[in-house]
């Protein structure tokens, strides 16, 4: 099995949107689908929080829109959506804050809040930990999925990129509940790849445009890390291969990223760099111009975190405490508690 990936230097183009178009055109001969035959195209950026550095840059999304327009795609068939990780924020809230809403309105594209869309329960065949997910109807019904991740460090997953970005298809607060299925970095990696395996099985028509123009790194990612300019864009149709290439550029070994390692073991894409055809800038050129990707979590630090975490839990664990005077007996606390630690008993 092999795949093709483009690497381009943003500075060789007049603008980021034009660079995105250029990156896609380099690999469009490898597409197994036609955008013109797609009736429901969904763009899935990373809209984590209202902090723009934590999100896919709106200009990347504008670049994909420009490419689709050049191909004659009707914007009535295109939507943008996500379910932010920031509690109490919707995709619309984040999109307005970072300037994406204006782009959607300019091009007549619908912006979808996944958490308020009709929920669909999906079983995951062969899952190790996450046996079912609840996704938005727009995710279930799209016939072409365009993934727009931004490369960032991640305190739990080591890094977030092409595969991890699909965590956002899960509606609202359920993400916190599903997090509890993986109590170690390795276990959480299995949870992430269970979710990704649903994408692989159910969404064969996929394009990924990877934002490596300015990446987030350090131990405070994915929301508050430090920024570093790489000035690169990757494009392809294989998320695992793209994550492998991104890590190779950043001089990080795949074995040190649990969900990448798990995806390779489960054969959910091309995980061998030797089987990835690089077009545009060479891999060596990209590595030469790029500093080492500063990510948290070596095997040893994850082990220490695991051991100290168990000790800390025994010392400082917290349980829900009812404040009777303030309780309205609405039962909402039981409904939204991700750990299901609250039971509402009527009467």
PDB file of N, CA and C in Angstrom, residues 143-202:
ATOM      1  N   UNK A 143     -20.867  12.997   1.964  1.00  0.00           N
ATOM      2  CA  UNK A 143     -20.274  11.995   1.071  1.00  0.00           C
ATOM      3  C   UNK A 143     -18.818  12.301   0.741  1.00  0.00           C
ATOM      4  N   UNK A 144     -18.368  13.504   1.094  1.00  0.00           N
ATOM      5  CA  UNK A 144     -16.948  13.856   0.974  1.00  0.00           C
ATOM      6  C   UNK A 144     -16.548  14.655   2.212  1.00  0.00           C
ATOM      7  N   UNK A 145     -15.460  14.249   2.830  1.00  0.00           N
ATOM      8  CA  UNK A 145     -15.008  14.884   4.067  1.00  0.00           C
ATOM      9  C   UNK A 145     -13.630  15.500   3.845  1.00  0.00           C
ATOM     10  N   UNK A 146     -13.536  16.802   4.075  1.00  0.00           N
ATOM     11  CA  UNK A 146     -12.258  17.505   3.936  1.00  0.00           C
ATOM     12  C   UNK A 146     -11.772  17.889   5.332  1.00  0.00           C
ATOM     13  N   UNK A 147     -10.682  17.285   5.726  1.00  0.00           N
ATOM     14  CA  UNK A 147     -10.114  17.432   7.062  1.00  0.00           C
ATOM     15  C   UNK A 147      -9.061  18.538   7.039  1.00  0.00           C
ATOM     16  N   UNK A 148      -9.187  19.508   7.949  1.00  0.00           N
ATOM     17  CA  UNK A 148      -8.287  20.666   7.975  1.00  0.00           C
ATOM     18  C   UNK A 148      -7.646  20.814   9.354  1.00  0.00           C
ATOM     19  N   UNK A 149      -6.708  19.936   9.685  1.00  0.00           N
ATOM     20  CA  UNK A 149      -6.067  19.997  10.999  1.00  0.00           C
ATOM     21  C   UNK A 149      -4.955  21.037  11.058  1.00  0.00           C
ATOM     22  N   UNK A 150      -4.642  21.428  12.271  1.00  0.00           N
ATOM     23  CA  UNK A 150      -3.453  22.246  12.528  1.00  0.00           C
ATOM     24  C   UNK A 150      -2.534  21.427  13.435  1.00  0.00           C
ATOM     25  N   UNK A 151      -1.268  21.356  13.119  1.00  0.00           N
ATOM     26  CA  UNK A 151      -0.327  20.584  13.926  1.00  0.00           C
ATOM     27  C   UNK A 151      -0.073  21.299  15.249  1.00  0.00           C
ATOM     28  N   UNK A 152      -0.314  20.564  16.352  1.00  0.00           N
ATOM     29  CA  UNK A 152      -0.108  21.128  17.686  1.00  0.00           C
ATOM     30  C   UNK A 152       0.387  20.035  18.632  1.00  0.00           C
ATOM     31  N   UNK A 153       1.103  20.445  19.642  1.00  0.00           N
ATOM     32  CA  UNK A 153       1.442  19.508  20.712  1.00  0.00           C
ATOM     33  C   UNK A 153       0.187  19.271  21.548  1.00  0.00           C
ATOM     34  N   UNK A 154       0.179  18.161  22.278  1.00  0.00           N
ATOM     35  CA  UNK A 154      -1.010  17.814  23.064  1.00  0.00           C
ATOM     36  C   UNK A 154      -0.562  17.143  24.357  1.00  0.00           C
ATOM     37  N   UNK A 155      -1.017  17.676  25.484  1.00  0.00           N
ATOM     38  CA  UNK A 155      -0.557  17.211  26.785  1.00  0.00           C
ATOM     39  C   UNK A 155      -0.918  15.754  27.048  1.00  0.00           C
ATOM     40  N   UNK A 156      -2.022  15.272  26.452  1.00  0.00           N
ATOM     41  CA  UNK A 156      -2.436  13.881  26.665  1.00  0.00           C
ATOM     42  C   UNK A 156      -2.035  12.967  25.510  1.00  0.00           C
ATOM     43  N   UNK A 157      -2.156  13.479  24.290  1.00  0.00           N
ATOM     44  CA  UNK A 157      -1.927  12.640  23.104  1.00  0.00           C
ATOM     45  C   UNK A 157      -0.560  12.867  22.458  1.00  0.00           C
ATOM     46  N   UNK A 158       0.281  13.693  23.056  1.00  0.00           N
ATOM     47  CA  UNK A 158       1.605  14.077  22.545  1.00  0.00           C
ATOM     48  C   UNK A 158       1.491  15.072  21.391  1.00  0.00           C
ATOM     49  N   UNK A 159       0.687  14.734  20.379  1.00  0.00           N
ATOM     50  CA  UNK A 159       0.453  15.669  19.279  1.00  0.00           C
ATOM     51  C   UNK A 159      -0.970  15.492  18.767  1.00  0.00           C
ATOM     52  N   UNK A 160      -1.493  16.553  18.175  1.00  0.00           N
ATOM     53  CA  UNK A 160      -2.788  16.479  17.514  1.00  0.00           C
ATOM     54  C   UNK A 160      -2.608  16.934  16.074  1.00  0.00           C
ATOM     55  N   UNK A 161      -3.157  16.158  15.171  1.00  0.00           N
ATOM     56  CA  UNK A 161      -3.003  16.450  13.747  1.00  0.00           C
ATOM     57  C   UNK A 161      -4.134  15.860  12.938  1.00  0.00           C
ATOM     58  N   UNK A 162      -3.790  15.143  11.881  1.00  0.00           N
ATOM     59  CA  UNK A 162      -4.796  14.670  10.928  1.00  0.00           C
ATOM     60  C   UNK A 162      -5.769  13.666  11.533  1.00  0.00           C
ATOM     61  N   UNK A 163      -5.274  12.677  12.267  1.00  0.00           N
ATOM     62  CA  UNK A 163      -6.175  11.676  12.857  1.00  0.00           C
ATOM     63  C   UNK A 163      -6.891  12.209  14.093  1.00  0.00           C
ATOM     64  N   UNK A 164      -6.171  12.886  14.955  1.00  0.00           N
ATOM     65  CA  UNK A 164      -6.754  13.406  16.199  1.00  0.00           C
ATOM     66  C   UNK A 164      -7.828  14.454  15.923  1.00  0.00           C
ATOM     67  N   UNK A 165      -7.753  15.149  14.803  1.00  0.00           N
ATOM     68  CA  UNK A 165      -8.731  16.196  14.505  1.00  0.00           C
ATOM     69  C   UNK A 165     -10.152  15.649  14.398  1.00  0.00           C
ATOM     70  N   UNK A 166     -10.295  14.361  14.104  1.00  0.00           N
ATOM     71  CA  UNK A 166     -11.625  13.762  14.007  1.00  0.00           C
ATOM     72  C   UNK A 166     -12.282  13.573  15.369  1.00  0.00           C
ATOM     73  N   UNK A 167     -11.548  13.810  16.446  1.00  0.00           N
ATOM     74  CA  UNK A 167     -12.160  13.781  17.772  1.00  0.00           C
ATOM     75  C   UNK A 167     -13.296  14.799  17.842  1.00  0.00           C
ATOM     76  N   UNK A 168     -13.205  15.825  17.010  1.00  0.00           N
ATOM     77  CA  UNK A 168     -14.225  16.865  16.984  1.00  0.00           C
ATOM     78  C   UNK A 168     -15.536  16.463  16.342  1.00  0.00           C
ATOM     79  N   UNK A 169     -15.608  15.264  15.743  1.00  0.00           N
ATOM     80  CA  UNK A 169     -16.903  14.831  15.180  1.00  0.00           C
ATOM     81  C   UNK A 169     -17.851  14.400  16.290  1.00  0.00           C
ATOM     82  N   UNK A 170     -17.296  14.147  17.483  1.00  0.00           N
ATOM     83  CA  UNK A 170     -18.104  13.711  18.624  1.00  0.00           C
ATOM     84  C   UNK A 170     -18.809  14.919  19.226  1.00  0.00           C
ATOM     85  N   UNK A 171     -20.072  14.759  19.515  1.00  0.00           N
ATOM     86  CA  UNK A 171     -20.858  15.891  19.987  1.00  0.00           C
ATOM     87  C   UNK A 171     -20.505  16.302  21.413  1.00  0.00           C
ATOM     88  N   UNK A 172     -20.361  17.604  21.590  1.00  0.00           N
ATOM     89  CA  UNK A 172     -20.254  18.275  22.871  1.00  0.00           C
ATOM     90  C   UNK A 172     -19.533  17.582  24.001  1.00  0.00           C
ATOM     91  N   UNK A 173     -20.241  17.516  25.158  1.00  0.00           N
ATOM     92  CA  UNK A 173     -19.656  17.000  26.382  1.00  0.00           C
ATOM     93  C   UNK A 173     -19.310  15.531  26.375  1.00  0.00           C
ATOM     94  N   UNK A 174     -19.769  14.801  25.367  1.00  0.00           N
ATOM     95  CA  UNK A 174     -19.437  13.379  25.301  1.00  0.00           C
ATOM     96  C   UNK A 174     -17.940  13.143  25.149  1.00  0.00           C
ATOM     97  N   UNK A 175     -17.234  14.125  24.582  1.00  0.00           N
ATOM     98  CA  UNK A 175     -15.785  13.962  24.430  1.00  0.00           C
ATOM     99  C   UNK A 175     -15.118  13.748  25.789  1.00  0.00           C
ATOM    100  N   UNK A 176     -15.599  14.492  26.800  1.00  0.00           N
ATOM    101  CA  UNK A 176     -15.041  14.349  28.147  1.00  0.00           C
ATOM    102  C   UNK A 176     -15.326  12.954  28.701  1.00  0.00           C
ATOM    103  N   UNK A 177     -16.520  12.449  28.443  1.00  0.00           N
ATOM    104  CA  UNK A 177     -16.878  11.102  28.899  1.00  0.00           C
ATOM    105  C   UNK A 177     -16.003  10.051  28.218  1.00  0.00           C
ATOM    106  N   UNK A 178     -15.820  10.196  26.915  1.00  0.00           N
ATOM    107  CA  UNK A 178     -15.012   9.224  26.171  1.00  0.00           C
ATOM    108  C   UNK A 178     -13.542   9.274  26.576  1.00  0.00           C
ATOM    109  N   UNK A 179     -13.095  10.452  27.017  1.00  0.00           N
ATOM    110  CA  UNK A 179     -11.717  10.588  27.512  1.00  0.00           C
ATOM    111  C   UNK A 179     -11.453   9.607  28.653  1.00  0.00           C
ATOM    112  N   UNK A 180     -12.476   9.369  29.456  1.00  0.00           N
ATOM    113  CA  UNK A 180     -12.313   8.526  30.637  1.00  0.00           C
ATOM    114  C   UNK A 180     -12.097   7.059  30.295  1.00  0.00           C
ATOM    115  N   UNK A 181     -12.316   6.694  29.041  1.00  0.00           N
ATOM    116  CA  UNK A 181     -12.089   5.311  28.619  1.00  0.00           C
ATOM    117  C   UNK A 181     -10.602   4.999  28.478  1.00  0.00           C
ATOM    118  N   UNK A 182      -9.781   6.040  28.429  1.00  0.00           N
ATOM    119  CA  UNK A 182      -8.335   5.856  28.314  1.00  0.00           C
ATOM    120  C   UNK A 182      -7.614   6.559  29.440  1.00  0.00           C
ATOM    121  N   UNK A 183      -7.240   5.824  30.464  1.00  0.00           N
ATOM    122  CA  UNK A 183      -6.651   6.436  31.660  1.00  0.00           C
ATOM    123  C   UNK A 183      -5.140   6.634  31.555  1.00  0.00           C
ATOM    124  N   UNK A 184      -4.519   6.009  30.558  1.00  0.00           N
ATOM    125  CA  UNK A 184      -3.098   6.246  30.295  1.00  0.00           C
ATOM    126  C   UNK A 184      -2.973   6.792  28.874  1.00  0.00           C
ATOM    127  N   UNK A 185      -1.796   7.291  28.539  1.00  0.00           N
ATOM    128  CA  UNK A 185      -1.584   7.824  27.189  1.00  0.00           C
ATOM    129  C   UNK A 185      -1.805   6.741  26.138  1.00  0.00           C
ATOM    130  N   UNK A 186      -1.350   5.530  26.432  1.00  0.00           N
ATOM    131  CA  UNK A 186      -1.507   4.424  25.481  1.00  0.00           C
ATOM    132  C   UNK A 186      -2.970   4.055  25.307  1.00  0.00           C
ATOM    133  N   UNK A 187      -3.703   4.004  26.406  1.00  0.00           N
ATOM    134  CA  UNK A 187      -5.127   3.672  26.344  1.00  0.00           C
ATOM    135  C   UNK A 187      -5.912   4.766  25.627  1.00  0.00           C
ATOM    136  N   UNK A 188      -5.570   6.023  25.910  1.00  0.00           N
ATOM    137  CA  UNK A 188      -6.252   7.119  25.227  1.00  0.00           C
ATOM    138  C   UNK A 188      -5.951   7.080  23.733  1.00  0.00           C
ATOM    139  N   UNK A 189      -4.736   6.669  23.380  1.00  0.00           N
ATOM    140  CA  UNK A 189      -4.397   6.498  21.968  1.00  0.00           C
ATOM    141  C   UNK A 189      -5.296   5.483  21.299  1.00  0.00           C
ATOM    142  N   UNK A 190      -5.623   4.404  22.005  1.00  0.00           N
ATOM    143  CA  UNK A 190      -6.533   3.391  21.469  1.00  0.00           C
ATOM    144  C   UNK A 190      -7.928   3.962  21.267  1.00  0.00           C
ATOM    145  N   UNK A 191      -8.360   4.803  22.211  1.00  0.00           N
ATOM    146  CA  UNK A 191      -9.672   5.450  22.090  1.00  0.00           C
ATOM    147  C   UNK A 191      -9.712   6.341  20.848  1.00  0.00           C
ATOM    148  N   UNK A 192      -8.671   7.137  20.671  1.00  0.00           N
ATOM    149  CA  UNK A 192      -8.609   8.034  19.510  1.00  0.00           C
ATOM    150  C   UNK A 192      -8.660   7.255  18.204  1.00  0.00           C
ATOM    151  N   UNK A 193      -7.951   6.143  18.145  1.00  0.00           N
ATOM    152  CA  UNK A 193      -7.899   5.373  16.906  1.00  0.00           C
ATOM    153  C   UNK A 193      -9.165   4.547  16.704  1.00  0.00           C
ATOM    154  N   UNK A 194      -9.864   4.187  17.772  1.00  0.00           N
ATOM    155  CA  UNK A 194     -11.203   3.603  17.609  1.00  0.00           C
ATOM    156  C   UNK A 194     -12.090   4.588  16.855  1.00  0.00           C
ATOM    157  N   UNK A 195     -12.060   5.842  17.287  1.00  0.00           N
ATOM    158  CA  UNK A 195     -12.852   6.884  16.633  1.00  0.00           C
ATOM    159  C   UNK A 195     -12.420   7.057  15.174  1.00  0.00           C
ATOM    160  N   UNK A 196     -11.108   7.095  14.944  1.00  0.00           N
ATOM    161  CA  UNK A 196     -10.586   7.254  13.585  1.00  0.00           C
ATOM    162  C   UNK A 196     -10.961   6.073  12.700  1.00  0.00           C
ATOM    163  N   UNK A 197     -11.013   4.879  13.273  1.00  0.00           N
ATOM    164  CA  UNK A 197     -11.353   3.694  12.480  1.00  0.00           C
ATOM    165  C   UNK A 197     -12.765   3.791  11.913  1.00  0.00           C
ATOM    166  N   UNK A 198     -13.653   4.477  12.633  1.00  0.00           N
ATOM    167  CA  UNK A 198     -15.016   4.694  12.113  1.00  0.00           C
ATOM    168  C   UNK A 198     -14.961   5.568  10.860  1.00  0.00           C
ATOM    169  N   UNK A 199     -14.106   6.586  10.883  1.00  0.00           N
ATOM    170  CA  UNK A 199     -13.930   7.456   9.717  1.00  0.00           C
ATOM    171  C   UNK A 199     -13.427   6.646   8.529  1.00  0.00           C
ATOM    172  N   UNK A 200     -12.398   5.856   8.738  1.00  0.00           N
ATOM    173  CA  UNK A 200     -11.801   5.063   7.656  1.00  0.00           C
ATOM    174  C   UNK A 200     -12.838   4.140   7.020  1.00  0.00           C
ATOM    175  N   UNK A 201     -13.661   3.531   7.841  1.00  0.00           N
ATOM    176  CA  UNK A 201     -14.642   2.562   7.347  1.00  0.00           C
ATOM    177  C   UNK A 201     -15.824   3.232   6.647  1.00  0.00           C
ATOM    178  N   UNK A 202     -16.237   4.400   7.145  1.00  0.00           N
ATOM    179  CA  UNK A 202     -17.490   5.003   6.687  1.00  0.00           C
ATOM    180  C   UNK A 202     -17.337   6.202   5.763  1.00  0.00           C
TER     181      UNK A 202
END
